[in-house]
């Protein structure tokens, strides 16, 4: 038994702890696919993973703890940063990757669940904001490369450009509740590209 409780999802790397975490997260993904966020419980995750329920309570504490661990993995692994040599093509590829991700039932259920949890849980709100900020930071390299190639003026706010790509997709997903199709992705990328070229994301003189 651990000497003291650890934060949600915290674990020593490698060995039995890593296998336990992998089994739990795999089971949680499967439960999200099967029943969505509303049907996700620690009991179901324990049964599917073969991990004792007491272990889940000790390491993740709540369903939200497991979901936040999943969200961290989603943010790190699921959307690669394109590098095509063209700003428009990079933004288009990024938008299409994001849309494809959220067409997966488990990813959509996860994000919907986290956003719902963020209303009542400061921890969920903080983790969601942190994941989005880190994804935007990583993807802003697309804009940095465009500046280096001379496609955009120096000082263009890369995070603002990337945020403009994602915003219509998240609006469709979480507010309009419509399909996250390639059309909304293509439109988002084209609009962000046009705005960036116009200088709207480049600070003017003081």
PDB file of C-alpha atoms in Angstrom:
ATOM      1  CA  UNK A   1       0.000   0.000   0.000  1.00  0.00           C
ATOM      2  CA  UNK A   2       1.218   3.540  -0.746  1.00  0.00           C
ATOM      3  CA  UNK A   3       2.563   5.457   2.232  1.00  0.00           C
ATOM      4  CA  UNK A   4       0.292   8.376   1.369  1.00  0.00           C
ATOM      5  CA  UNK A   5      -2.271   9.194  -1.332  1.00  0.00           C
ATOM      6  CA  UNK A   6      -0.953  10.669  -4.556  1.00  0.00           C
ATOM      7  CA  UNK A   7      -2.611  13.224  -6.796  1.00  0.00           C
ATOM      8  CA  UNK A   8      -5.149  11.985  -9.320  1.00  0.00           C
ATOM      9  CA  UNK A   9      -3.442   9.674 -11.796  1.00  0.00           C
ATOM     10  CA  UNK A  10       0.013  10.231 -10.316  1.00  0.00           C
ATOM     11  CA  UNK A  11       2.247   7.186 -10.545  1.00  0.00           C
ATOM     12  CA  UNK A  12       5.854   6.056 -10.560  1.00  0.00           C
ATOM     13  CA  UNK A  13       6.999   5.344 -14.118  1.00  0.00           C
ATOM     14  CA  UNK A  14       7.485   1.780 -15.297  1.00  0.00           C
ATOM     15  CA  UNK A  15       6.686  -1.612 -13.853  1.00  0.00           C
ATOM     16  CA  UNK A  16       3.407  -2.681 -12.315  1.00  0.00           C
ATOM     17  CA  UNK A  17       2.218   0.878 -11.724  1.00  0.00           C
ATOM     18  CA  UNK A  18       2.577   1.738 -15.409  1.00  0.00           C
ATOM     19  CA  UNK A  19       0.746  -1.445 -16.435  1.00  0.00           C
ATOM     20  CA  UNK A  20      -2.044  -0.674 -13.997  1.00  0.00           C
ATOM     21  CA  UNK A  21      -2.419   2.847 -15.336  1.00  0.00           C
ATOM     22  CA  UNK A  22      -2.430   1.616 -18.934  1.00  0.00           C
ATOM     23  CA  UNK A  23      -5.114  -0.973 -18.131  1.00  0.00           C
ATOM     24  CA  UNK A  24      -7.271   1.614 -16.381  1.00  0.00           C
ATOM     25  CA  UNK A  25      -6.985   4.181 -19.159  1.00  0.00           C
ATOM     26  CA  UNK A  26      -7.672   1.573 -21.851  1.00  0.00           C
ATOM     27  CA  UNK A  27     -10.764   0.466 -19.929  1.00  0.00           C
ATOM     28  CA  UNK A  28     -11.930   4.057 -19.500  1.00  0.00           C
ATOM     29  CA  UNK A  29     -11.583   4.680 -23.251  1.00  0.00           C
ATOM     30  CA  UNK A  30     -13.623   1.559 -23.941  1.00  0.00           C
ATOM     31  CA  UNK A  31     -16.319   2.643 -21.497  1.00  0.00           C
ATOM     32  CA  UNK A  32     -16.486   6.079 -23.083  1.00  0.00           C
ATOM     33  CA  UNK A  33     -16.974   4.470 -26.486  1.00  0.00           C
ATOM     34  CA  UNK A  34     -19.622   2.138 -25.117  1.00  0.00           C
ATOM     35  CA  UNK A  35     -21.684   4.505 -23.005  1.00  0.00           C
ATOM     36  CA  UNK A  36     -20.329   8.041 -23.200  1.00  0.00           C
ATOM     37  CA  UNK A  37     -19.323  10.197 -20.277  1.00  0.00           C
ATOM     38  CA  UNK A  38     -22.683   9.878 -18.526  1.00  0.00           C
ATOM     39  CA  UNK A  39     -22.248   6.117 -18.244  1.00  0.00           C
ATOM     40  CA  UNK A  40     -18.653   6.183 -17.007  1.00  0.00           C
ATOM     41  CA  UNK A  41     -18.140   4.969 -13.431  1.00  0.00           C
ATOM     42  CA  UNK A  42     -15.142   3.778 -11.470  1.00  0.00           C
ATOM     43  CA  UNK A  43     -16.957   0.485 -10.900  1.00  0.00           C
ATOM     44  CA  UNK A  44     -17.246  -0.138 -14.647  1.00  0.00           C
ATOM     45  CA  UNK A  45     -13.628   0.823 -15.238  1.00  0.00           C
ATOM     46  CA  UNK A  46     -12.498  -1.507 -12.452  1.00  0.00           C
ATOM     47  CA  UNK A  47     -14.533  -4.402 -13.840  1.00  0.00           C
ATOM     48  CA  UNK A  48     -13.315  -3.931 -17.406  1.00  0.00           C
ATOM     49  CA  UNK A  49      -9.659  -3.353 -16.471  1.00  0.00           C
ATOM     50  CA  UNK A  50      -9.356  -6.048 -13.828  1.00  0.00           C
ATOM     51  CA  UNK A  51      -7.881  -3.479 -11.429  1.00  0.00           C
ATOM     52  CA  UNK A  52      -9.275  -3.427  -7.899  1.00  0.00           C
ATOM     53  CA  UNK A  53     -11.778  -0.663  -7.278  1.00  0.00           C
ATOM     54  CA  UNK A  54      -9.829   0.347  -4.159  1.00  0.00           C
ATOM     55  CA  UNK A  55      -6.793   1.041  -6.360  1.00  0.00           C
ATOM     56  CA  UNK A  56      -8.833   3.355  -8.567  1.00  0.00           C
ATOM     57  CA  UNK A  57     -10.166   5.233  -5.562  1.00  0.00           C
ATOM     58  CA  UNK A  58      -6.663   5.550  -4.119  1.00  0.00           C
ATOM     59  CA  UNK A  59      -4.921   6.711  -7.302  1.00  0.00           C
ATOM     60  CA  UNK A  60      -7.626   8.589  -9.219  1.00  0.00           C
ATOM     61  CA  UNK A  61     -10.169   9.256  -6.447  1.00  0.00           C
ATOM     62  CA  UNK A  62     -13.079  10.009  -8.797  1.00  0.00           C
ATOM     63  CA  UNK A  63     -14.266   9.482 -12.362  1.00  0.00           C
ATOM     64  CA  UNK A  64     -13.084  13.033 -13.053  1.00  0.00           C
ATOM     65  CA  UNK A  65      -9.573  11.998 -11.984  1.00  0.00           C
ATOM     66  CA  UNK A  66      -9.517   9.246 -14.596  1.00  0.00           C
ATOM     67  CA  UNK A  67     -10.984  11.570 -17.227  1.00  0.00           C
ATOM     68  CA  UNK A  68      -8.366  14.225 -16.555  1.00  0.00           C
ATOM     69  CA  UNK A  69      -5.633  11.596 -16.949  1.00  0.00           C
ATOM     70  CA  UNK A  70      -7.167  10.606 -20.294  1.00  0.00           C
ATOM     71  CA  UNK A  71      -7.313  14.228 -21.360  1.00  0.00           C
ATOM     72  CA  UNK A  72      -3.625  14.668 -20.658  1.00  0.00           C
ATOM     73  CA  UNK A  73      -2.848  11.674 -22.868  1.00  0.00           C
ATOM     74  CA  UNK A  74      -5.142  12.981 -25.586  1.00  0.00           C
ATOM     75  CA  UNK A  75      -3.393  16.343 -25.546  1.00  0.00           C
ATOM     76  CA  UNK A  76       0.062  14.781 -25.798  1.00  0.00           C
ATOM     77  CA  UNK A  77      -0.490  12.089 -28.380  1.00  0.00           C
ATOM     78  CA  UNK A  78      -3.475  12.475 -30.662  1.00  0.00           C
ATOM     79  CA  UNK A  79      -2.875  15.476 -32.961  1.00  0.00           C
ATOM     80  CA  UNK A  80       0.541  15.721 -34.678  1.00  0.00           C
ATOM     81  CA  UNK A  81       1.812  19.136 -35.760  1.00  0.00           C
ATOM     82  CA  UNK A  82       2.029  19.286 -39.584  1.00  0.00           C
ATOM     83  CA  UNK A  83       5.001  20.678 -41.472  1.00  0.00           C
ATOM     84  CA  UNK A  84       4.159  20.873 -45.178  1.00  0.00           C
ATOM     85  CA  UNK A  85       6.199  23.965 -46.050  1.00  0.00           C
ATOM     86  CA  UNK A  86       3.066  26.069 -46.595  1.00  0.00           C
ATOM     87  CA  UNK A  87       1.121  28.009 -43.956  1.00  0.00           C
ATOM     88  CA  UNK A  88      -2.258  27.354 -45.560  1.00  0.00           C
ATOM     89  CA  UNK A  89      -1.549  23.657 -45.991  1.00  0.00           C
ATOM     90  CA  UNK A  90      -0.278  23.381 -42.408  1.00  0.00           C
ATOM     91  CA  UNK A  91      -3.363  25.109 -40.987  1.00  0.00           C
ATOM     92  CA  UNK A  92      -5.633  22.998 -43.177  1.00  0.00           C
ATOM     93  CA  UNK A  93      -3.914  19.763 -42.127  1.00  0.00           C
ATOM     94  CA  UNK A  94      -4.093  20.754 -38.459  1.00  0.00           C
ATOM     95  CA  UNK A  95      -7.793  21.599 -38.679  1.00  0.00           C
ATOM     96  CA  UNK A  96      -8.594  18.343 -40.467  1.00  0.00           C
ATOM     97  CA  UNK A  97      -6.671  16.372 -37.814  1.00  0.00           C
ATOM     98  CA  UNK A  98      -8.599  18.072 -35.009  1.00  0.00           C
ATOM     99  CA  UNK A  99     -11.922  17.420 -36.733  1.00  0.00           C
ATOM    100  CA  UNK A 100     -11.031  13.784 -37.363  1.00  0.00           C
ATOM    101  CA  UNK A 101     -10.093  13.364 -33.711  1.00  0.00           C
ATOM    102  CA  UNK A 102     -13.451  14.629 -32.488  1.00  0.00           C
ATOM    103  CA  UNK A 103     -15.351  12.431 -34.893  1.00  0.00           C
ATOM    104  CA  UNK A 104     -14.127   9.561 -32.730  1.00  0.00           C
ATOM    105  CA  UNK A 105     -16.952   8.868 -30.236  1.00  0.00           C
ATOM    106  CA  UNK A 106     -14.581   8.362 -27.316  1.00  0.00           C
ATOM    107  CA  UNK A 107     -12.712  11.640 -27.927  1.00  0.00           C
ATOM    108  CA  UNK A 108     -15.941  13.591 -28.317  1.00  0.00           C
ATOM    109  CA  UNK A 109     -17.380  12.021 -25.161  1.00  0.00           C
ATOM    110  CA  UNK A 110     -14.178  12.797 -23.281  1.00  0.00           C
ATOM    111  CA  UNK A 111     -14.108  16.480 -24.211  1.00  0.00           C
ATOM    112  CA  UNK A 112     -17.823  16.910 -23.596  1.00  0.00           C
ATOM    113  CA  UNK A 113     -17.385  15.292 -20.198  1.00  0.00           C
ATOM    114  CA  UNK A 114     -14.387  17.413 -19.242  1.00  0.00           C
ATOM    115  CA  UNK A 115     -16.124  20.643 -20.244  1.00  0.00           C
ATOM    116  CA  UNK A 116     -19.188  19.620 -18.231  1.00  0.00           C
ATOM    117  CA  UNK A 117     -16.967  18.750 -15.261  1.00  0.00           C
ATOM    118  CA  UNK A 118     -15.126  22.069 -15.549  1.00  0.00           C
ATOM    119  CA  UNK A 119     -18.320  23.904 -14.610  1.00  0.00           C
ATOM    120  CA  UNK A 120     -18.228  22.386 -11.116  1.00  0.00           C
ATOM    121  CA  UNK A 121     -14.598  21.336 -10.730  1.00  0.00           C
ATOM    122  CA  UNK A 122     -11.739  23.877 -10.591  1.00  0.00           C
ATOM    123  CA  UNK A 123      -9.309  20.985 -11.189  1.00  0.00           C
ATOM    124  CA  UNK A 124     -11.082  19.975 -14.401  1.00  0.00           C
ATOM    125  CA  UNK A 125     -11.213  23.597 -15.545  1.00  0.00           C
ATOM    126  CA  UNK A 126      -7.502  24.069 -14.899  1.00  0.00           C
ATOM    127  CA  UNK A 127      -6.490  20.844 -16.651  1.00  0.00           C
ATOM    128  CA  UNK A 128      -8.661  21.592 -19.695  1.00  0.00           C
ATOM    129  CA  UNK A 129      -7.201  25.112 -19.979  1.00  0.00           C
ATOM    130  CA  UNK A 130      -3.669  23.754 -19.545  1.00  0.00           C
ATOM    131  CA  UNK A 131      -4.096  21.096 -22.236  1.00  0.00           C
ATOM    132  CA  UNK A 132      -5.534  23.591 -24.727  1.00  0.00           C
ATOM    133  CA  UNK A 133      -2.797  26.129 -23.963  1.00  0.00           C
ATOM    134  CA  UNK A 134      -0.073  23.516 -24.461  1.00  0.00           C
ATOM    135  CA  UNK A 135      -1.577  22.284 -27.731  1.00  0.00           C
ATOM    136  CA  UNK A 136      -1.788  25.867 -29.004  1.00  0.00           C
ATOM    137  CA  UNK A 137       1.796  26.523 -27.925  1.00  0.00           C
ATOM    138  CA  UNK A 138       3.085  23.464 -29.773  1.00  0.00           C
ATOM    139  CA  UNK A 139       1.027  24.166 -32.890  1.00  0.00           C
ATOM    140  CA  UNK A 140       2.140  27.812 -32.959  1.00  0.00           C
ATOM    141  CA  UNK A 141       5.398  26.484 -34.410  1.00  0.00           C
ATOM    142  CA  UNK A 142       3.434  26.384 -37.691  1.00  0.00           C
ATOM    143  CA  UNK A 143       3.183  30.178 -37.555  1.00  0.00           C
ATOM    144  CA  UNK A 144       6.797  30.625 -36.468  1.00  0.00           C
ATOM    145  CA  UNK A 145       7.933  28.674 -39.535  1.00  0.00           C
ATOM    146  CA  UNK A 146       5.671  30.796 -41.757  1.00  0.00           C
ATOM    147  CA  UNK A 147       7.309  33.943 -40.363  1.00  0.00           C
ATOM    148  CA  UNK A 148      10.754  32.440 -40.998  1.00  0.00           C
ATOM    149  CA  UNK A 149       9.750  31.710 -44.620  1.00  0.00           C
ATOM    150  CA  UNK A 150       8.462  35.259 -45.084  1.00  0.00           C
ATOM    151  CA  UNK A 151       4.807  34.244 -45.460  1.00  0.00           C
ATOM    152  CA  UNK A 152       3.805  36.299 -42.417  1.00  0.00           C
ATOM    153  CA  UNK A 153       5.246  39.453 -40.893  1.00  0.00           C
ATOM    154  CA  UNK A 154       7.468  39.260 -37.812  1.00  0.00           C
ATOM    155  CA  UNK A 155       5.543  39.544 -34.573  1.00  0.00           C
ATOM    156  CA  UNK A 156       2.531  37.550 -35.782  1.00  0.00           C
ATOM    157  CA  UNK A 157       0.863  36.031 -32.720  1.00  0.00           C
ATOM    158  CA  UNK A 158       1.127  32.299 -33.381  1.00  0.00           C
ATOM    159  CA  UNK A 159      -1.117  31.244 -30.518  1.00  0.00           C
ATOM    160  CA  UNK A 160      -3.824  33.638 -31.716  1.00  0.00           C
ATOM    161  CA  UNK A 161      -3.653  32.160 -35.217  1.00  0.00           C
ATOM    162  CA  UNK A 162      -3.913  28.601 -33.923  1.00  0.00           C
ATOM    163  CA  UNK A 163      -6.761  29.582 -31.591  1.00  0.00           C
ATOM    164  CA  UNK A 164      -8.609  30.991 -34.594  1.00  0.00           C
ATOM    165  CA  UNK A 165      -8.288  27.619 -36.327  1.00  0.00           C
ATOM    166  CA  UNK A 166      -9.640  25.677 -33.366  1.00  0.00           C
ATOM    167  CA  UNK A 167     -12.412  28.020 -32.253  1.00  0.00           C
ATOM    168  CA  UNK A 168     -14.991  27.204 -34.967  1.00  0.00           C
ATOM    169  CA  UNK A 169     -14.378  23.481 -34.491  1.00  0.00           C
ATOM    170  CA  UNK A 170     -14.930  23.656 -30.726  1.00  0.00           C
ATOM    171  CA  UNK A 171     -17.984  25.878 -31.267  1.00  0.00           C
ATOM    172  CA  UNK A 172     -19.488  23.261 -33.575  1.00  0.00           C
ATOM    173  CA  UNK A 173     -18.591  20.483 -31.122  1.00  0.00           C
ATOM    174  CA  UNK A 174     -19.639  22.026 -27.818  1.00  0.00           C
ATOM    175  CA  UNK A 175     -22.128  24.813 -28.584  1.00  0.00           C
ATOM    176  CA  UNK A 176     -23.884  24.154 -31.888  1.00  0.00           C
ATOM    177  CA  UNK A 177     -23.692  20.390 -31.225  1.00  0.00           C
ATOM    178  CA  UNK A 178     -23.352  19.668 -34.918  1.00  0.00           C
ATOM    179  CA  UNK A 179     -21.140  17.301 -36.894  1.00  0.00           C
ATOM    180  CA  UNK A 180     -17.433  18.061 -36.792  1.00  0.00           C
ATOM    181  CA  UNK A 181     -16.931  17.526 -40.495  1.00  0.00           C
ATOM    182  CA  UNK A 182     -14.182  18.427 -42.939  1.00  0.00           C
ATOM    183  CA  UNK A 183     -16.163  21.443 -44.163  1.00  0.00           C
ATOM    184  CA  UNK A 184     -15.975  23.244 -40.822  1.00  0.00           C
ATOM    185  CA  UNK A 185     -12.262  22.376 -40.614  1.00  0.00           C
ATOM    186  CA  UNK A 186     -11.504  23.679 -44.108  1.00  0.00           C
ATOM    187  CA  UNK A 187     -13.439  26.894 -43.448  1.00  0.00           C
ATOM    188  CA  UNK A 188     -11.700  27.456 -40.108  1.00  0.00           C
ATOM    189  CA  UNK A 189      -8.260  27.021 -41.661  1.00  0.00           C
ATOM    190  CA  UNK A 190      -9.018  29.302 -44.619  1.00  0.00           C
ATOM    191  CA  UNK A 191     -10.440  32.027 -42.373  1.00  0.00           C
ATOM    192  CA  UNK A 192      -7.481  31.911 -39.974  1.00  0.00           C
ATOM    193  CA  UNK A 193      -5.058  31.985 -42.906  1.00  0.00           C
ATOM    194  CA  UNK A 194      -6.755  34.994 -44.504  1.00  0.00           C
ATOM    195  CA  UNK A 195      -6.839  36.833 -41.174  1.00  0.00           C
ATOM    196  CA  UNK A 196      -3.158  36.115 -40.556  1.00  0.00           C
ATOM    197  CA  UNK A 197      -2.181  37.385 -44.016  1.00  0.00           C
ATOM    198  CA  UNK A 198      -4.212  40.553 -43.446  1.00  0.00           C
ATOM    199  CA  UNK A 199      -2.106  41.349 -40.384  1.00  0.00           C
ATOM    200  CA  UNK A 200      -4.940  41.062 -37.893  1.00  0.00           C
ATOM    201  CA  UNK A 201      -2.773  38.907 -35.606  1.00  0.00           C
ATOM    202  CA  UNK A 202       0.232  41.215 -35.885  1.00  0.00           C
ATOM    203  CA  UNK A 203       0.379  43.978 -33.242  1.00  0.00           C
ATOM    204  CA  UNK A 204       0.422  47.437 -34.727  1.00  0.00           C
ATOM    205  CA  UNK A 205       2.598  50.342 -33.566  1.00  0.00           C
ATOM    206  CA  UNK A 206       1.932  51.538 -29.996  1.00  0.00           C
TER     207      UNK A 206
END
